[in-house]
Each structure stands twice: as C-alpha cells, then as structure tokens.
Coordinates of C-alpha atoms in Angstrom, one line a residue:
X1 CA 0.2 7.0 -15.0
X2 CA 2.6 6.1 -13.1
X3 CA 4.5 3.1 -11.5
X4 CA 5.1 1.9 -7.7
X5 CA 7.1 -1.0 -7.3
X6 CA 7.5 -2.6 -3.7
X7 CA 10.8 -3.9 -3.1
X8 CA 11.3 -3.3 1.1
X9 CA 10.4 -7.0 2.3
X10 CA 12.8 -8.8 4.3
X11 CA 12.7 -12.2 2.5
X12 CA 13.2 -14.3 5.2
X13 CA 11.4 -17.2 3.7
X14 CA 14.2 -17.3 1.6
X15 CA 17.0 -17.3 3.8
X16 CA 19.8 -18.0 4.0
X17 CA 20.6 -17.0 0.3
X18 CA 18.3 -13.2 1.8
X19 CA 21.3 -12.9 4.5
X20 CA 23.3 -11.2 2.3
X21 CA 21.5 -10.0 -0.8
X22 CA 18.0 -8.8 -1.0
X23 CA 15.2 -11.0 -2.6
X24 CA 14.4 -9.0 -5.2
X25 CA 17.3 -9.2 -7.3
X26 CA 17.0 -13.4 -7.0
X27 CA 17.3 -14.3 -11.1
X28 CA 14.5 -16.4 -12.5
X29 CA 16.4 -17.6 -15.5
X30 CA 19.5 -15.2 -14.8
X31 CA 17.7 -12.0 -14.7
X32 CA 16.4 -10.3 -11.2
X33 CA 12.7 -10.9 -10.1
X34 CA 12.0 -6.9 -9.8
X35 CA 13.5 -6.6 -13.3
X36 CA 10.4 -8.2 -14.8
X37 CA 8.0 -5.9 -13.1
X38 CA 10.0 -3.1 -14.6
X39 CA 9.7 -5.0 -18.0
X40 CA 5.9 -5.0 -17.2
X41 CA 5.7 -1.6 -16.7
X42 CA 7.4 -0.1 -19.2
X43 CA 4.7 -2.5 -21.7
X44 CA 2.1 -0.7 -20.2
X45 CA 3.1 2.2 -21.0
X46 CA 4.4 3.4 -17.7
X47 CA 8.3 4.9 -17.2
X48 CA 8.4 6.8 -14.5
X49 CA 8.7 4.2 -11.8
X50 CA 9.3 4.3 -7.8
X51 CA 10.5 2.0 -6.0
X52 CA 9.9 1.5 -2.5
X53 CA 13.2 0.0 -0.5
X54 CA 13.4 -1.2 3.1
X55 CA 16.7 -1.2 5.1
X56 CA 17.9 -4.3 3.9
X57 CA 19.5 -4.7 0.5
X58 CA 18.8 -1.0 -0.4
X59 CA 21.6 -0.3 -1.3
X60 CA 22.2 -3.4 -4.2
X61 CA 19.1 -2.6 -6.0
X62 CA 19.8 1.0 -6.5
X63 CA 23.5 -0.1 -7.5
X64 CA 21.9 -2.5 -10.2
X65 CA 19.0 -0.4 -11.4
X66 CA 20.8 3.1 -11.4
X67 CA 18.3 6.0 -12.3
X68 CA 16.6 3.4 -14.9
X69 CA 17.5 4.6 -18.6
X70 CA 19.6 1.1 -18.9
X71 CA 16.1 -0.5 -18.7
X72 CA 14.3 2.6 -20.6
X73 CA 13.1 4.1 -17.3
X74 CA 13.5 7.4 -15.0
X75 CA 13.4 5.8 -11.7
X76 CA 12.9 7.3 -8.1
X77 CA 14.0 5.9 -4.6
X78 CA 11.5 6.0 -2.2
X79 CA 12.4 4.6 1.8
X80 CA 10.3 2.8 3.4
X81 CA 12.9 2.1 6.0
X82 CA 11.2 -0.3 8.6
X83 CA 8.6 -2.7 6.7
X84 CA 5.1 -1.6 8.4
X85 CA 2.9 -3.7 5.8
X86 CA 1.8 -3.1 1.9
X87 CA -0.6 0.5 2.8
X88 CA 2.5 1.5 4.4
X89 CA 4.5 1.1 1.8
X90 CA 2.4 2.1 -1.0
X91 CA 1.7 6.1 1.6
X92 CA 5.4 6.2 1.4
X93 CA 4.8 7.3 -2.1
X94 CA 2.5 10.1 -1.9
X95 CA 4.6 12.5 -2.9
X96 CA 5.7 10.7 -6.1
X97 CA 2.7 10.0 -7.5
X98 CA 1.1 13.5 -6.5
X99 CA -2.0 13.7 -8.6
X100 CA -1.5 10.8 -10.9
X101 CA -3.4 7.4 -11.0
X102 CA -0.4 4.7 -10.4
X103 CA 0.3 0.7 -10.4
X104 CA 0.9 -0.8 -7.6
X105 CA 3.8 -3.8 -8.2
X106 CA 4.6 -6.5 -5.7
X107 CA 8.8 -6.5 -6.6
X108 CA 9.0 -9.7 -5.9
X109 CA 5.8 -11.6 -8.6
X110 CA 6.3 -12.8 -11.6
X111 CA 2.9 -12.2 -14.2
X112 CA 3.1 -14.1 -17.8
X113 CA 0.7 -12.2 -19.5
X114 CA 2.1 -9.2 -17.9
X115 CA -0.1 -5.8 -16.9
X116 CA -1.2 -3.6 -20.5
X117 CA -4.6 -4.6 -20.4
X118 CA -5.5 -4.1 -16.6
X119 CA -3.9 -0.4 -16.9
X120 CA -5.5 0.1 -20.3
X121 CA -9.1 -1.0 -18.6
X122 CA -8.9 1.5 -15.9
X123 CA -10.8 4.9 -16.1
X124 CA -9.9 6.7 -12.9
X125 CA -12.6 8.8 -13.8
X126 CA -15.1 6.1 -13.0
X127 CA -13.1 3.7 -10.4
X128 CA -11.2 5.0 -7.6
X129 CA -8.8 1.3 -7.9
X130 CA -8.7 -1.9 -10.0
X131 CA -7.0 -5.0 -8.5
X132 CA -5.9 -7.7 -10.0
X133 CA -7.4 -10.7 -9.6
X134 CA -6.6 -14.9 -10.5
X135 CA -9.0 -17.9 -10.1
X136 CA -7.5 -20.1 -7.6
X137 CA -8.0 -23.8 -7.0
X138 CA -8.5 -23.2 -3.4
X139 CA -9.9 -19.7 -2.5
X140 CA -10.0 -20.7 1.4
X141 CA -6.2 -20.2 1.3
X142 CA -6.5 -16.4 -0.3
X143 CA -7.4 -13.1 0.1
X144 CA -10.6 -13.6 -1.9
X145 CA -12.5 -10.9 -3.8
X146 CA -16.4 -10.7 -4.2
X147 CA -17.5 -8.8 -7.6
X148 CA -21.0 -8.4 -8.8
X149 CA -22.5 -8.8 -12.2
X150 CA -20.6 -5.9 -13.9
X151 CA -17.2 -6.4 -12.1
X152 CA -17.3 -3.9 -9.5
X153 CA -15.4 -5.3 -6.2
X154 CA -18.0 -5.6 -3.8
X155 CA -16.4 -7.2 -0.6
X156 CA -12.7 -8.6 0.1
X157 CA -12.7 -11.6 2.4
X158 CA -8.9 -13.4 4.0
X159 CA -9.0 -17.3 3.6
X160 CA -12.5 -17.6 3.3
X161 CA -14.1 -21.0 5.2
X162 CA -17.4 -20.0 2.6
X163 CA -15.7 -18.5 -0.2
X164 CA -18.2 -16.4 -2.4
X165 CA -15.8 -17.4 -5.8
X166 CA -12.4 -18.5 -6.7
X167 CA -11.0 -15.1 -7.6
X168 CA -7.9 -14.7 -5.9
X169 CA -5.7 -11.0 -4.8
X170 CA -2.6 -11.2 -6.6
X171 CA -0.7 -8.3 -5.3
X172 CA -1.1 -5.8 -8.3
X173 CA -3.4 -2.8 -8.1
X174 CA -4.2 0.7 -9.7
X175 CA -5.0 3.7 -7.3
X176 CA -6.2 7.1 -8.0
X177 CA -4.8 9.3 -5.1
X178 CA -7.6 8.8 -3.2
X179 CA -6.6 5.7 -1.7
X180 CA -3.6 8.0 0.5
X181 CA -6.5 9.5 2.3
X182 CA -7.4 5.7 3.4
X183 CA -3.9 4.8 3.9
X184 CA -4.2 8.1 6.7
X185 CA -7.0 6.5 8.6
X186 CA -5.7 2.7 9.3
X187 CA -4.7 0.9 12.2
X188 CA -2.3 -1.5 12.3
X189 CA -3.2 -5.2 11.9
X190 CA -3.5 -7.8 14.5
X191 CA -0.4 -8.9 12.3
X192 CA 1.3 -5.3 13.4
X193 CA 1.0 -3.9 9.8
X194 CA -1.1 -1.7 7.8
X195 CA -3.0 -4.0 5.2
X196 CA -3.4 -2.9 2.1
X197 CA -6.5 -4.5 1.7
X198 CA -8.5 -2.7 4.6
X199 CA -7.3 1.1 2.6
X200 CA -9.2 -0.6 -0.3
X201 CA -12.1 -1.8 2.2
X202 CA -12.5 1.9 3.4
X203 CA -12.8 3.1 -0.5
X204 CA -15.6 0.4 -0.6
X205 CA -17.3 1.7 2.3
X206 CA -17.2 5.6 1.0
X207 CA -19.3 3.8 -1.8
X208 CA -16.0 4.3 -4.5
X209 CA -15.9 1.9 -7.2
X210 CA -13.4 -0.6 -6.8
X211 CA -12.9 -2.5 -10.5
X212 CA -11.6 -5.8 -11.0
X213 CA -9.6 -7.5 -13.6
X214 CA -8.9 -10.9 -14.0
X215 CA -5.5 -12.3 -15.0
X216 CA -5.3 -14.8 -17.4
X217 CA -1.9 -16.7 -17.5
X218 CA 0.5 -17.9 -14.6
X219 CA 1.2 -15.6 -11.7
X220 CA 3.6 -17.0 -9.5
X221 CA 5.3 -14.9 -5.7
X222 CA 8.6 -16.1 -5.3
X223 CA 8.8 -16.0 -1.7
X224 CA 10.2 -19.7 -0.9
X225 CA 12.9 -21.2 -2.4
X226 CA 10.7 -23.7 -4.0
X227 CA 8.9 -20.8 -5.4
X228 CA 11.8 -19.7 -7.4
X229 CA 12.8 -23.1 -8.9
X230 CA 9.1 -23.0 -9.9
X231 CA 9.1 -19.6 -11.3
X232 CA 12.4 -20.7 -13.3
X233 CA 10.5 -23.7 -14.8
X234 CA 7.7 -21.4 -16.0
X235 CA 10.4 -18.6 -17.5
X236 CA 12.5 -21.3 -19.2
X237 CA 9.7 -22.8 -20.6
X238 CA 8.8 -19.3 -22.9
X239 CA 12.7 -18.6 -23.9
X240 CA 14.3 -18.8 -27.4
X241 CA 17.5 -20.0 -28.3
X242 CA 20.2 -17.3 -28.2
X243 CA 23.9 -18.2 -28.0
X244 CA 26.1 -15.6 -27.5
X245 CA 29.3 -17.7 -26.4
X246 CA 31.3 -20.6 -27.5
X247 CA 29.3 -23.8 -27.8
X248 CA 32.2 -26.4 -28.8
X249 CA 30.3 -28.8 -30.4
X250 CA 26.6 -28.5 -31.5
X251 CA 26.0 -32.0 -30.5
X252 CA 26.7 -31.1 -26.9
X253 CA 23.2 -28.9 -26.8
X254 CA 19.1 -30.3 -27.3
X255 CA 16.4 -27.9 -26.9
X256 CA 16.1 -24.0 -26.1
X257 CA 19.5 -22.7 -24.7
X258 CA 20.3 -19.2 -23.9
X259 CA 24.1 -19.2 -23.7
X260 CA 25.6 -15.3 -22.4
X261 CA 28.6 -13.5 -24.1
X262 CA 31.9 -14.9 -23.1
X263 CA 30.5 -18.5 -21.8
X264 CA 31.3 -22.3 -23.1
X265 CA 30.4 -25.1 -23.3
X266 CA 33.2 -27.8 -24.2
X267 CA 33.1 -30.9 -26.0
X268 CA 31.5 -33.9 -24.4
X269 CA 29.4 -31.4 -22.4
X270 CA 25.2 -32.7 -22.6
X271 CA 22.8 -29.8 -22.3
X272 CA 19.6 -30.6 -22.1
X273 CA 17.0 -27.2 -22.8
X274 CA 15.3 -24.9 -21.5
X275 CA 18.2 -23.9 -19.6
X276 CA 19.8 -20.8 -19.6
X277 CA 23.4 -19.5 -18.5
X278 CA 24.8 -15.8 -17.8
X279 CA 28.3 -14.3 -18.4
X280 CA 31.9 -16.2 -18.5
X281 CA 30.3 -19.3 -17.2
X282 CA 32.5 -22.5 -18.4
X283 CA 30.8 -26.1 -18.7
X284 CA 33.5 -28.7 -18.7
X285 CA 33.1 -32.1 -20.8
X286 CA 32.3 -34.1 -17.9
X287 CA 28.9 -32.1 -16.7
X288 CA 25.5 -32.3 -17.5
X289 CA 22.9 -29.6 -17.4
X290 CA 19.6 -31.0 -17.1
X291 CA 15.9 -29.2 -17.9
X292 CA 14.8 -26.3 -15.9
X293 CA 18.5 -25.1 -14.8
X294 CA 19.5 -21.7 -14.9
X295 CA 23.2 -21.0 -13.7
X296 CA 24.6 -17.1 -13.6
X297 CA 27.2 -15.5 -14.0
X298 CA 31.3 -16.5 -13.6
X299 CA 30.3 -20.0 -12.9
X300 CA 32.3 -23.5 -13.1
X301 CA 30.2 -26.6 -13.8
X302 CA 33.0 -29.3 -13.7
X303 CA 32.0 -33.2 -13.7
X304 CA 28.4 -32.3 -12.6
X305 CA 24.9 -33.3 -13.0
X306 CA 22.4 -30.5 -12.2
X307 CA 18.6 -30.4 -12.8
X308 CA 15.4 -28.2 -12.8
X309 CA 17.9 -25.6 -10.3
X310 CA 18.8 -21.9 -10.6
X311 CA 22.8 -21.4 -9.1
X312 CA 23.0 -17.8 -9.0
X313 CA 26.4 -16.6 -9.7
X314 CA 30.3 -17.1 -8.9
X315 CA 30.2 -20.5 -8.3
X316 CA 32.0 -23.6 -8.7
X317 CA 30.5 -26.5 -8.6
X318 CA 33.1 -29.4 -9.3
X319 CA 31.3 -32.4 -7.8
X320 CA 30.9 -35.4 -9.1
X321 CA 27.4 -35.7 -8.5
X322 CA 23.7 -35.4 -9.0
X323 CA 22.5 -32.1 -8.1
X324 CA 18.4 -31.2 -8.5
X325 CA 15.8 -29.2 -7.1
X326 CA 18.2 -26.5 -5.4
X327 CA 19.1 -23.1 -4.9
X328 CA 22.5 -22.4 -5.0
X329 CA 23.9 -19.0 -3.9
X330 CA 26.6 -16.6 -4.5
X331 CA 30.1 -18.0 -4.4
X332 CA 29.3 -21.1 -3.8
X333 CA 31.7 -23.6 -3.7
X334 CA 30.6 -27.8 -3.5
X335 CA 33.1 -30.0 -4.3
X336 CA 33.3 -33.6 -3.6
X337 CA 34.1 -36.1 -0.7
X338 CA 35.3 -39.2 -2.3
X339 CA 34.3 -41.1 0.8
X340 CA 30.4 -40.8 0.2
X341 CA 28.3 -40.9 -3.0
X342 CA 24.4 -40.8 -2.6
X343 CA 22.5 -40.6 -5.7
X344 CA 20.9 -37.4 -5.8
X345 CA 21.1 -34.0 -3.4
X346 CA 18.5 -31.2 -3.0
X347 CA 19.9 -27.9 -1.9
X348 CA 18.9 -24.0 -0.4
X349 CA 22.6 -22.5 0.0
X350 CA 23.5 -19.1 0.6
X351 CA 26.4 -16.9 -0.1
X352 CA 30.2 -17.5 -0.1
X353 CA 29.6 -21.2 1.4
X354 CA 31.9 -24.1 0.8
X355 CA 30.7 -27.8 0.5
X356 CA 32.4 -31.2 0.8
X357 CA 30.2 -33.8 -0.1

C-alpha cells in the first residue's frame, strides 16, 4: 500500500504567518504538522509516500523533506499546481499509485491514535474505500456518514439539519484505484471544486462497498490559529522529558520539558511543563515559560512571560510582559514600550515583523 499526503492548500485561515511559509510545516510542539502524517504512515506500514503540493510553499516542503530517507521514507512530488478541491488532488496521483490500494492524508491533521488499525482493517478485495470516521458532539456542523449494522457506509450527508448519527469525516481515507475512474466523472462543486466526497458517493451508487472505521482518540485540523495552539496543548500533553541542552539550574524547570541540543536555560529562569523548545534557543533569568508553550528554533526569551503559545522560530522576544494564547512567527521581534503596560496580550504574527509594545 501506499501513501498520499495532501499538502497544496493555501492556508489562508492562517494568515498572515501563511504569507510567507506554507501551513504545513507550522510546528505543533516544534515539529511540522505534515511531519506527523509521515510519522503515521510509516507506523502503518506505508513508505513510499506522495505528496501532493500546490504553488504556494512548494518549494519549502520539498527543501525540508528531501526524497524522505531522513524520516525512513522514499518520497515522490506530485503538482497539483492550482488547488481544484480534495478529488482533484487525490487524481493528481494516479500515476503514483498505479495499481496499489493507498491512504489518503489530509497534510495538515493531527490523529493521536494515529492510522495502523484503519490500514490493517482494509481488504481491497472486499471494499473499494474505508474512511475514517470520529463521533462528533454536533454532527449538524460535519460531513456526516450513515453506516448500517455491519459498517458498510451507506450514505454521506454535509451539515446535516436531521443527522442519521454523530459519526463525523475526518479527512483520512483508503482507495483502491477504482476511485480514479470516479474522480473522471465529477463536476465541480457549487464551491468551484471537485469534492472528494461525491467520487466516494459515485462508488456508493455503482453498489461498491465503502467501509468505515471509527477513530478513537483526538483528531484535531489545524487550519486557524487557535487550532494550532490547541493542537500544541494536546502534543505537549503526551511528551517525555528530554533535555539535550544546558538547563543551569534544575530548580528553574517543573514538569515534562523537551529542551533541543545547543539551548539554555539560565539561572533564575521558571519553566513550567509540558513545554518544549528547539535548537540554540536561550531563556534568560528574567523569563517565564508557562504550560502549553512551544518556542523553536534560534529564539531569545528575555524578561518574558509566555503561556499555552507556539513561537515558531528566530525570534526575540525581550518584553517585559505577559504573553498567552498566540502565534508568533518567524523572526519575530516584540520588544517593549515603556510607556504602556497592560496585563496580558494575545497574538497571530507573521514573519520578520517587529513589535513595540
């Protein structure tokens, strides 16, 4: 089997930090979104991966995954060019998956319990697909899926005002081939697209088996920028202590910490766990890293307090104040305006800006 990873959205719910990186390689506790779905792949068994790019940011994912033996992987690059909707997409493919039965990855969810068992269930022999599926607390705001007494998908219905269940589309899917000849025969959506979810209606129709698998366990798209933080809270909360750098004084640190090669932490410095930091990353004595805070690579935290936030990388963040509940970009700098001091500050910033606060 192989692996089909779709990584050509826009992210424009996430801009501005989407302006000048793609959304895919956003870290949830400092490493890239997409680079969990590879994680979930390989698990499953899977290593020969494509993966689907767009125009936009093509360029920075193929620079960070390279041809995929750094993450145990042989990895293809498929263009999808201008983004025409998931079916789209996942036709782009064809010719990579050629006979094989493949997964179909959304780059950009994160799945705790990851995929093994839904690609161990499936018997292409028997089912032309399997989808994923989650219970939901309200199935009116999802693509919902109907399924009869063995499992078998019998209907998919968008936002439901009558929903038949609670069981909810998460964006992951195993195809036999014979959903390309499906893919052939769409129109685009009143949305402009071609939906994924009408090629699987037309394998319903032929009278193919669709099966369903229910995912136990957090899934979580991180489209928004509150959607990351989120994600980053439910990461953090699963990590073990590593520490790689220089942690001063032991007293500085409570909790689960993962500290990269080459960062410190100096004395007087009040960690509070999970939080996690990359590469060369320097907390001065006067900061404070609160729960829930992930901060990257190259970074200065200097006479700060930041909680439950995720600073991506090449940052300096020498203000003195409170910080929480942001999403701090690329070469950010935020420093401070002695004039004015409000308690607390909540934050979406994108690359190479500069603050005065």
């Amino acid at each position: 089997m192989k692996g089909v990873v779709l990584a050509g959205g826009t992210g424009s719910r996430l801009r501005p930090i989407t302006h000048t990186g793609p959304k895919q390689l956003v870290p949830i506790a400092n490493k890239p979104v997409l680079e969990y779905a590879i994680d979930d792949l390989v698990e499953a068994g899977i290593t020969e991966i494509g993966i689907v790019l767009g125009d936009k940011g093509r360029e920075a994912i193929q620079e960070y995954f390279g041809d995929g033996s750094e993450f145990g992987v042989e990895i293809t690059y498929i263009v999808q060019g201008e983004p025409l909707g998931l079916a789209h997409a996942v036709g782009c493919a064809r010719d990579f998956v050629g006979d094989d039965s493949f997964v179909v990855y959304l780059g950009d969810d994160l799945m705790r319990e990851g995929i093994a068992d839904l690609v161990e269930d499936f018997d292409p022999a028997e089912f032309a697909a399997g989808i994923g599926l989650q219970e939901v607390q309200e199935p009116s705001r999802y693509g919902i899926v109907d399924v009869d007494e063995n499992g078998d998908v019998v209907e998919l219905v968008e936002k439901p005002d009558d929903p038949p269940n609670n069981l909810a589309l998460i964006g992951v899917y195993v195809f036999t081939p014979a959903v390309f000849e499906q893919i052939e025969q769409l129109d685009k959506s009143w949305r402009g697209e071609y939906e994924i979810t009408e090629a699987i209606q037309g394998l319903l129709d032929d009278d193919r088996r669709i099966q369903s698998h229910v995912v136990h366990g957090w899934w979580k798209d991180t489209g928004k920028p509150e959607d990351v933080l989120h994600a980053n809270r439910l990461v953090l909360d699963d990590i073990e202590t590593s520490i790689e750098g220089t942690v001063a004084d032991q007293e500085s640190i409570r909790g689960r910490v993962q500290i990269g090669e080459g960062s410190v932490i100096e004395a007087g410095a009040v960690v509070r766990g999970p939080v996690s930091l990359g590469e060369n990353t320097t907390i001065t004595s006067d900061a404070y890293l609160g729960p829930y805070t992930s901060i990257g690579d190259d970074c200065l935290v200097d006479d700060a307090h930041i909680e439950s936030s995720v600073v991506i990388g090449q940052a300096e963040i020498s203000a003195d104040r409170k910080i929480v509940d942001s999403l701090i970009g690329r070469e950010v700098t935020i420093v401070t305006n002695e004039q004015r001091k409000p308690e607390g500050d909540r934050f979406v910033i994108g690359e190479s800006s500069s603050l005065e606060l």
